[in-house]
Short mmCIF file of C-alpha atoms in Angstrom, two decimals:
data_model
loop_
_atom_site.label_atom_id
_atom_site.label_comp_id
_atom_site.label_asym_id
_atom_site.label_seq_id
_atom_site.Cartn_x
_atom_site.Cartn_y
_atom_site.Cartn_z
CA MET A 17 97.29 2.21 105.39
CA TYR A 18 94.62 4.72 104.54
CA CYS A 19 94.89 6.29 107.82
CA SER A 20 98.79 6.39 107.56
CA HIS A 21 98.49 8.19 104.27
CA ILE A 22 95.87 10.78 105.80
CA CYS A 23 97.87 11.43 108.76
CA THR A 24 101.32 11.97 106.58
CA THR A 25 99.39 14.49 104.57
CA ALA A 26 97.93 16.24 107.46
CA ALA A 27 101.29 16.46 109.23
CA PHE A 28 102.79 17.95 105.91
CA LEU A 29 100.24 20.70 105.71
CA PHE A 30 100.64 21.55 109.35
CA ALA A 31 104.34 22.03 108.72
CA LEU A 32 103.57 24.36 106.05
CA LEU A 33 101.39 26.75 108.29
CA PRO A 34 103.13 29.33 110.06
CA HIS A 35 102.88 29.30 113.91
CA GLY A 36 99.44 30.04 115.41
CA TRP A 37 97.49 28.46 112.53
CA ALA A 38 97.78 32.13 110.57
CA SER A 39 96.72 32.26 106.88
CA PHE A 40 97.80 34.15 103.93
CA TYR A 41 94.42 35.90 103.89
CA ASP A 42 94.96 37.02 107.48
CA ASN A 43 95.11 41.00 107.74
CA PRO A 44 94.81 42.97 111.09
CA GLU A 45 91.23 43.82 112.20
CA VAL A 46 89.88 47.11 110.64
CA GLU A 47 89.26 49.53 113.03
CA THR A 48 86.91 52.53 113.12
CA PRO A 49 88.90 55.68 112.57
CA PRO A 50 89.05 58.13 115.35
CA LYS A 51 86.71 61.30 115.12
CA SER A 52 89.64 63.32 114.61
CA GLY A 53 90.31 61.50 111.51
CA THR A 54 93.28 59.45 110.25
CA PRO A 55 96.52 61.68 109.97
CA LEU A 56 96.91 62.95 106.51
CA ASP A 57 100.53 61.41 106.05
CA GLU A 58 99.08 57.85 106.80
CA LEU A 59 96.23 58.74 104.50
CA LYS A 60 98.59 59.61 101.54
CA GLU A 61 100.84 56.56 102.30
CA LYS A 62 97.85 54.10 102.11
CA TRP A 63 96.36 55.71 99.28
CA ASP A 64 98.09 57.97 97.14
CA PHE A 65 98.86 55.20 94.53
CA GLU A 66 97.48 54.24 91.29
CA TRP A 67 98.04 51.08 89.28
CA ALA A 68 98.65 51.86 85.53
CA PHE A 69 95.05 50.74 84.99
CA SER A 70 93.35 52.71 87.59
CA GLY A 71 92.40 56.49 88.28
CA ILE A 72 90.81 59.13 85.86
CA SER A 73 92.52 59.51 82.86
CA THR A 74 95.12 61.96 82.85
CA PHE A 75 98.23 62.03 80.72
CA ALA A 76 100.51 59.88 82.39
CA HIS A 77 98.55 60.34 85.82
CA LEU A 78 99.49 63.90 86.14
CA LYS A 79 97.67 65.97 88.53
CA HIS A 80 94.68 67.46 86.42
CA VAL A 81 93.86 71.14 86.78
CA LYS A 82 91.72 73.12 84.52
CA CYS A 83 94.44 75.61 83.97
CA LEU A 84 92.48 78.09 81.87
CA SER A 85 90.12 78.82 84.88
CA THR A 86 92.60 78.16 87.52
CA PRO A 87 95.15 81.09 87.26
CA TYR A 88 96.32 80.54 90.90
CA GLU A 89 98.00 77.07 90.08
CA PRO A 90 101.34 77.76 88.37
CA PHE A 91 102.97 75.01 86.23
CA ASP A 92 106.06 74.84 84.11
CA ILE A 93 104.89 72.57 81.31
CA GLY A 94 101.36 71.69 80.58
CA ILE A 95 99.68 69.09 78.46
CA ILE A 96 96.51 70.22 76.99
CA GLY A 97 94.09 68.93 74.97
CA ALA A 98 92.64 70.74 71.63
CA PRO A 99 89.65 68.64 70.89
CA PHE A 100 89.02 69.95 67.25
CA ASP A 101 88.69 68.36 64.03
CA THR A 102 86.57 70.53 61.45
CA ALA A 103 89.24 71.62 59.28
CA VAL A 104 90.14 68.20 58.04
CA SER A 105 90.09 67.26 54.26
CA TYR A 106 89.49 63.57 54.52
CA ARG A 107 88.70 61.40 57.61
CA PRO A 108 87.34 63.09 60.66
CA GLY A 109 87.48 62.11 64.22
CA ALA A 110 90.70 63.58 65.83
CA ARG A 111 88.80 65.57 68.25
CA PHE A 112 88.74 62.21 70.47
CA GLY A 113 92.52 62.43 69.93
CA PRO A 114 93.27 63.78 73.27
CA ARG A 115 91.15 61.09 74.93
CA ALA A 116 92.81 58.34 73.22
CA ILE A 117 96.32 59.48 73.87
CA ARG A 118 95.51 60.26 77.45
CA ALA A 119 94.53 56.46 77.93
CA ALA A 120 97.29 55.23 75.99
CA SER A 121 99.60 56.98 78.48
CA ALA A 122 98.42 55.26 81.55
CA ARG A 123 101.53 53.01 81.86
CA GLN A 124 103.63 55.86 82.30
CA THR A 125 103.82 56.71 85.79
CA THR A 126 106.17 58.85 88.25
CA PHE A 127 107.68 55.68 89.83
CA ARG A 128 108.11 54.02 86.24
CA GLY A 129 108.96 57.14 84.10
CA PHE A 130 112.77 56.73 83.79
CA ASN A 131 113.69 57.28 79.99
CA HIS A 132 116.69 55.01 79.41
CA ARG A 133 117.28 56.71 76.23
CA ALA A 134 117.66 60.29 77.63
CA GLY A 135 119.04 59.35 81.20
CA ILE A 136 116.16 61.23 83.04
CA ASN A 137 113.01 60.67 84.61
CA PRO A 138 110.93 63.68 83.15
CA TYR A 139 108.27 63.33 85.79
CA THR A 140 110.49 63.61 88.95
CA ALA A 141 112.80 66.49 87.50
CA TRP A 142 112.75 70.22 87.90
CA PRO A 143 109.47 71.24 86.41
CA THR A 144 106.13 71.19 87.82
CA LEU A 145 104.01 69.28 85.27
CA LEU A 146 100.07 69.51 84.75
CA ASP A 147 97.52 68.01 82.74
CA CYS A 148 95.59 71.39 82.21
CA GLY A 149 92.54 69.67 80.73
CA ASP A 150 90.93 70.44 77.20
CA ILE A 151 90.25 73.80 75.75
CA PRO A 152 86.61 74.17 75.03
CA ILE A 153 86.24 74.55 71.15
CA THR A 154 83.15 74.93 69.29
CA PRO A 155 82.60 72.10 66.41
CA PHE A 156 80.09 74.48 64.86
CA ASP A 157 82.21 77.50 63.65
CA ASN A 158 85.81 77.26 62.60
CA ALA A 159 86.51 80.99 62.61
CA LEU A 160 85.27 81.14 66.48
CA ALA A 161 87.14 77.89 66.92
CA LEU A 162 90.39 79.44 65.87
CA HIS A 163 89.64 82.61 67.99
CA GLN A 164 89.06 80.46 70.96
CA MET A 165 92.19 78.32 70.63
CA THR A 166 94.25 81.38 70.31
CA SER A 167 92.86 83.02 73.26
CA ALA A 168 93.52 80.10 75.22
CA TYR A 169 97.25 79.71 74.32
CA THR A 170 97.83 83.23 74.71
CA GLU A 171 96.20 83.20 78.11
CA LEU A 172 98.28 80.24 79.24
CA LEU A 173 101.64 81.49 77.85
CA SER A 174 101.26 84.79 79.49
CA ARG A 175 101.37 83.46 83.13
CA ARG A 176 104.53 83.09 85.10
CA PRO A 177 105.85 79.53 85.58
CA GLN A 178 106.30 77.76 88.61
CA SER A 179 110.07 77.74 88.09
CA HIS A 180 110.11 81.09 86.64
CA ALA A 181 113.93 82.18 85.48
CA ASN A 182 115.23 78.78 86.44
CA PRO A 183 116.73 77.85 84.22
CA PRO A 184 117.31 81.43 83.24
CA ASN A 185 115.21 81.53 79.67
CA HIS A 186 112.34 79.89 81.36
CA ILE A 187 110.28 83.04 81.40
CA HIS A 188 107.08 81.51 79.84
CA PRO A 189 105.43 77.98 80.73
CA LYS A 190 105.47 75.62 77.99
CA LEU A 191 102.70 73.59 76.38
CA ILE A 192 102.32 70.41 74.59
CA THR A 193 99.10 70.02 72.63
CA LEU A 194 97.10 66.70 72.29
CA GLY A 195 95.36 67.46 68.85
CA GLY A 196 93.08 67.63 67.41
CA ASP A 197 93.49 68.04 63.62
CA HIS A 198 96.85 69.71 62.65
CA SER A 199 95.00 73.15 62.22
CA VAL A 200 95.64 73.55 65.85
CA ALA A 201 99.20 74.51 65.25
CA LEU A 202 98.22 78.00 63.68
CA PRO A 203 96.53 79.44 67.06
CA SER A 204 99.46 78.00 68.83
CA LEU A 205 102.05 79.77 66.65
CA ARG A 206 100.04 82.98 67.01
CA ALA A 207 100.05 82.82 70.79
CA LEU A 208 103.90 82.00 70.74
CA GLN A 209 105.09 84.62 68.39
CA LYS A 210 103.13 87.41 70.10
CA THR A 211 104.67 85.93 73.61
CA TYR A 212 108.23 85.77 72.42
CA ASN A 213 107.76 88.72 70.14
CA GLN A 214 109.67 87.06 67.47
CA PRO A 215 109.04 84.63 64.51
CA ILE A 216 109.33 80.92 65.66
CA ALA A 217 111.02 78.07 64.03
CA VAL A 218 109.08 75.14 62.82
CA LEU A 219 110.21 71.46 62.99
CA HIS A 220 107.50 69.82 61.33
CA PHE A 221 107.16 65.81 61.45
CA ASP A 222 104.37 64.94 58.56
CA ALA A 223 103.74 63.04 55.41
CA HIS A 224 102.28 66.28 53.92
CA LEU A 225 103.56 69.64 53.49
CA ASP A 226 100.76 71.71 55.18
CA THR A 227 101.95 74.73 53.27
CA TRP A 228 99.43 74.72 50.68
CA HIS A 229 98.03 77.85 49.44
CA PRO A 230 94.02 77.70 50.25
CA GLY A 231 93.67 77.61 46.43
CA ALA A 232 94.73 74.24 46.57
CA TYR A 233 91.18 73.32 47.26
CA PRO A 234 89.34 74.89 44.29
CA SER A 235 85.74 76.12 45.03
CA ALA A 236 83.38 77.75 42.58
CA TRP A 237 81.37 78.86 45.50
CA ALA A 238 83.12 81.65 46.96
CA SER A 239 86.30 83.77 46.40
CA HIS A 240 89.34 83.94 48.67
CA PRO A 241 89.89 84.59 51.49
CA THR A 242 86.88 82.39 53.22
CA GLN A 243 86.63 80.58 56.70
CA ALA A 244 87.18 77.55 54.50
CA ASP A 245 90.87 78.68 53.86
CA PHE A 246 91.66 77.52 57.37
CA THR A 247 92.41 73.82 57.01
CA HIS A 248 94.86 71.19 58.40
CA GLY A 249 96.71 71.59 55.06
CA THR A 250 97.01 75.10 54.93
CA MET A 251 97.92 76.57 58.52
CA PHE A 252 101.46 76.94 58.04
CA TRP A 253 100.96 78.78 54.69
CA ILE A 254 98.67 81.26 56.74
CA ALA A 255 101.35 81.30 59.51
CA SER A 256 103.86 82.26 57.19
CA GLU A 257 101.96 84.94 55.50
CA GLU A 258 101.39 86.37 59.09
CA GLY A 259 105.08 86.21 59.77
CA LEU A 260 104.68 83.67 62.66
CA ILE A 261 107.38 81.27 61.18
CA ALA A 262 111.20 81.48 61.17
CA ASN A 263 111.18 80.40 57.58
CA SER A 264 115.27 80.34 57.60
CA SER A 265 115.45 78.00 60.18
CA SER A 266 112.33 75.59 59.49
CA VAL A 267 112.21 72.02 58.52
CA HIS A 268 109.78 69.60 57.22
CA ALA A 269 110.55 65.81 57.91
CA GLY A 270 108.96 62.60 56.94
CA LEU A 271 107.20 63.71 53.73
CA ARG A 272 105.72 61.49 51.23
CA THR A 273 102.77 63.09 49.75
CA ARG A 274 101.39 63.07 46.31
CA LEU A 275 101.63 66.63 45.06
CA GLY A 276 98.97 68.82 42.95
CA GLY A 277 98.81 69.27 39.13
CA ASP A 278 101.30 67.80 36.76
CA ASP A 279 104.72 69.16 38.15
CA TYR A 280 106.55 70.32 41.49
CA GLY A 281 104.59 73.40 41.80
CA ASP A 282 103.81 72.53 45.53
CA TYR A 283 107.60 72.37 46.32
CA SER A 284 108.13 75.78 44.82
CA ASN A 285 105.39 77.24 46.85
CA ASP A 286 106.89 75.54 49.82
CA GLU A 287 110.41 76.69 49.10
CA ARG A 288 109.08 80.42 48.94
CA GLN A 289 107.95 79.85 52.63
CA GLY A 290 111.61 79.10 53.59
CA PHE A 291 111.22 75.32 54.90
CA LEU A 292 113.96 72.48 54.34
CA ARG A 293 112.27 69.57 53.23
CA ILE A 294 113.24 65.93 54.46
CA GLU A 295 111.62 62.87 52.63
CA ALA A 296 110.55 60.00 54.27
CA ASP A 297 112.88 57.92 51.78
CA ASP A 298 115.79 60.02 52.82
CA ILE A 299 116.32 58.06 55.89
CA ASP A 300 117.36 54.96 53.69
CA HIS A 301 120.18 57.20 52.06
CA PHE A 302 121.44 59.29 55.23
CA GLY A 303 120.30 57.13 57.96
CA ILE A 304 119.12 58.56 61.49
CA ASP A 305 122.27 60.30 62.36
CA GLY A 306 122.37 62.02 59.02
CA LEU A 307 118.84 63.30 59.36
CA VAL A 308 119.46 64.39 62.99
CA GLU A 309 122.48 66.32 61.64
CA MET A 310 120.33 68.03 58.86
CA ILE A 311 117.91 69.17 61.35
CA MET A 312 120.43 70.60 63.91
CA GLY A 313 122.29 72.07 61.34
CA ARG A 314 119.35 74.04 60.09
CA ILE A 315 117.76 75.06 63.54
CA GLY A 316 120.77 74.97 65.83
CA THR A 317 120.25 75.23 69.63
CA GLU A 318 119.28 78.60 70.48
CA VAL A 319 116.42 79.77 68.12
CA PRO A 320 112.93 79.13 69.79
CA VAL A 321 111.27 76.04 68.01
CA TYR A 322 107.56 75.01 67.82
CA LEU A 323 107.82 71.12 67.36
CA SER A 324 104.70 69.73 65.63
CA VAL A 325 104.16 66.18 65.11
CA ASP A 326 101.43 64.68 62.91
CA ILE A 327 100.87 60.95 63.90
CA ASP A 328 100.80 60.28 60.09
CA VAL A 329 104.58 60.61 59.86
CA ILE A 330 104.60 56.89 60.99
CA ASP A 331 103.58 54.34 58.57
CA PRO A 332 99.95 53.41 58.66
CA GLY A 333 100.88 49.94 59.33
CA LEU A 334 101.93 50.82 62.80
CA ALA A 335 99.79 53.79 63.22
CA PRO A 336 96.38 53.54 61.26
CA GLY A 337 94.31 55.68 63.17
CA THR A 338 94.81 58.87 61.52
CA GLY A 339 92.89 61.16 58.90
CA THR A 340 95.17 61.09 56.02
CA PRO A 341 97.20 57.90 55.89
CA GLU A 342 100.08 57.62 53.32
CA VAL A 343 101.92 54.46 53.00
CA GLY A 344 105.87 54.30 53.17
CA GLY A 345 106.35 55.95 56.53
CA TRP A 346 108.69 55.65 59.37
CA THR A 347 108.70 53.24 62.27
CA THR A 348 108.12 54.14 65.66
CA ARG A 349 111.51 53.30 66.55
CA GLU A 350 112.96 55.38 63.90
CA MET A 351 110.76 58.37 65.11
CA ILE A 352 112.02 57.76 68.70
CA GLN A 353 115.62 58.03 67.77
CA ILE A 354 115.19 61.04 65.85
CA LEU A 355 113.59 62.79 68.66
CA ARG A 356 115.99 61.71 70.99
CA GLY A 357 118.94 62.82 68.53
CA ILE A 358 117.48 66.57 68.53
CA GLU A 359 116.84 66.98 72.18
CA ASP A 360 119.02 69.78 72.46
CA LEU A 361 116.51 72.02 70.62
CA ASN A 362 115.10 74.99 72.21
CA LEU A 363 111.77 73.88 72.32
CA VAL A 364 109.13 76.56 73.52
CA GLY A 365 106.09 74.63 72.66
CA ALA A 366 105.02 71.39 70.77
CA ASP A 367 101.78 69.25 69.55
CA LEU A 368 100.99 65.89 68.71
CA VAL A 369 98.13 65.90 66.29
CA GLU A 370 95.86 63.43 63.90
CA VAL A 371 95.12 60.68 66.26
CA SER A 372 91.69 59.44 65.13
CA PRO A 373 90.91 56.51 67.36
CA ALA A 374 88.14 55.51 65.58
CA TYR A 375 90.33 54.09 62.91
CA ASP A 376 92.72 52.63 65.14
CA ASN A 377 93.14 48.64 65.70
CA ASN A 378 91.92 47.12 68.72
CA ALA A 379 95.20 47.26 70.57
CA GLU A 380 95.47 51.44 70.71
CA GLY A 381 98.52 51.11 68.48
CA THR A 382 98.17 54.92 67.17
CA ALA A 383 97.39 56.31 70.64
CA LEU A 384 100.10 54.41 72.13
CA ALA A 385 102.55 55.73 69.64
CA GLY A 386 101.29 59.33 70.18
CA ALA A 387 101.59 58.75 74.01
CA GLN A 388 105.25 57.82 73.51
CA ILE A 389 106.08 60.48 71.38
CA VAL A 390 104.54 63.16 73.84
CA TYR A 391 106.80 61.36 76.29
CA GLU A 392 109.76 61.89 74.37
CA ILE A 393 109.04 65.39 73.60
CA LEU A 394 108.49 66.13 77.19
CA THR A 395 111.51 64.49 78.12
CA SER A 396 113.59 66.65 75.68
CA MET A 397 111.82 69.82 77.22
CA VAL A 398 112.84 68.78 80.94
CA LYS A 399 116.35 67.57 79.79
CA ARG A 400 117.10 70.78 78.12
CA GLY A 401 115.89 72.80 81.31
CA MET A 402 118.36 70.46 83.50
CA LYS A 403 121.31 71.36 81.47
CA ASP A 404 120.61 75.27 81.37
CA ARG A 405 120.26 74.78 85.26
CA GLY A 406 123.50 72.89 85.52
CA GLU A 407 121.83 69.75 87.07
CA GLU A 408 123.59 66.65 86.90
CA ILE A 409 122.30 64.03 84.17
CA ILE A 410 122.96 60.31 84.14
CA GLU A 411 124.85 59.51 80.88
CA ARG A 412 122.40 58.03 78.67
CA LEU A 413 122.77 54.70 76.89
CA LYS A 414 123.15 55.04 73.05
CA PRO A 415 122.44 52.50 70.42
CA GLY A 416 124.81 49.42 70.90
CA ASP A 417 125.92 50.34 74.33
CA ILE A 418 124.05 47.44 75.89
CA ARG A 419 125.81 44.87 73.64
CA LYS A 420 129.11 46.39 74.33
CA MET A 421 128.54 46.15 77.98
CA ALA A 422 127.53 42.56 77.50
CA LEU A 423 130.74 41.96 75.03
CA THR A 424 132.89 43.42 77.85
CA ASP A 425 131.47 41.28 80.85
CA MET A 426 132.43 38.07 78.45
CA VAL A 427 135.90 39.38 78.03
CA LYS A 428 136.19 39.92 81.92
CA GLY A 429 135.09 36.16 82.30
CA LYS A 430 131.73 36.97 83.79
CA LYS A 431 130.05 35.11 81.28
CA SER A 432 131.75 31.96 79.31
CA PRO A 433 132.30 33.17 75.60
CA GLY A 434 131.87 29.36 74.69
CA SER A 435 128.16 29.59 75.81
CA ASN A 436 127.40 32.05 73.20
CA HIS A 437 129.63 30.30 70.64
CA VAL A 438 132.06 33.25 70.46
CA LYS A 439 135.89 32.96 71.16
CA ALA A 440 137.28 35.61 73.64
CA GLU A 441 139.72 36.77 70.76
CA GLU A 442 136.75 37.75 68.50
CA VAL A 443 135.06 39.62 71.42
CA LYS A 444 138.18 41.74 71.89
CA ASP A 445 138.29 42.46 68.27
CA GLU A 446 134.79 43.56 68.18
CA LEU A 447 135.41 45.89 71.37
#
């Protein structure tokens, strides 16, 4: 009996083996390449692939080029880091934001980059995309840092993009900045105003106004102006004073900050700078579609727009890793839907700022939110270019479309309505 059992088992295992006793672990013999080397096409086919967790850390595994010192490498849209945080008023640490956002973008890849909300894959469409590295910014002298950033943005925007004039208005490359604290918006706006020779509309997602007069931070040690006037809460006030902002076309969205003093004086100062204010609570009254309508009605589709997103527009319960957290913010899902709703804006630049990974949770929640927002902004830039070029775009699925598709299948009898406790007549009524 014992032998019979052994023999039966052996016969069963033998039957499972392919002919010739080949094993799952068998591979062809590795041969030494010829002295002439392996053909380049074969090398690329074998080795030009990275898993989400492999490779050096660039945004979405994009090709890394130090664009500032490589003028012979043209691009259409560049991701550039601005690791600067010595203009903050509360918690520092955003200088490590670019590194954290890049790491959190690792699961964005060319082969799995289709944005189902927009109907395109921004990584395989018309533009040449590069990760341009970081601007080298001093942490010791804010006046010099501001000059360095302004010089860097001006240098890059002055170059000819790879797809020059195709679409027709694509005369300058576009930059998406990974911050850094929010003060990096000022040098970017200085460069954009100089490049486009006109004020730029600002769409500003933030818990805070950031249009505060420098005197909002009182000091008995010096009279204004001083280097200390340049902060992450005054940069839009400075930009407005310098004529960089198209004040009749600019918007704040997601506000919920406390105000100074005993009244609404901060709002009065903000209104003199021409911003439309959308409070975080407004989403409960107007809904996402209502907010999108307000933004698009204010800005339109033709004026050049700088989109500036402070990660603290997201509620700190979802994005705790930021310098000045304020409770009562939007969810990441709400923010994504708003961004998709304003995709027809004429974006000429953008930033995602104030990610401070030292205060993040162990799961990179804030950095992941930042990476997703950059992906949505990039998608909008690419999609607007596709429309202007006359290229075909897959019709995107709107919220509720998937449910409608499923219900339609049920009506057609592809799935038994009874299995979901729904009558066919009820399904037809819902459709």
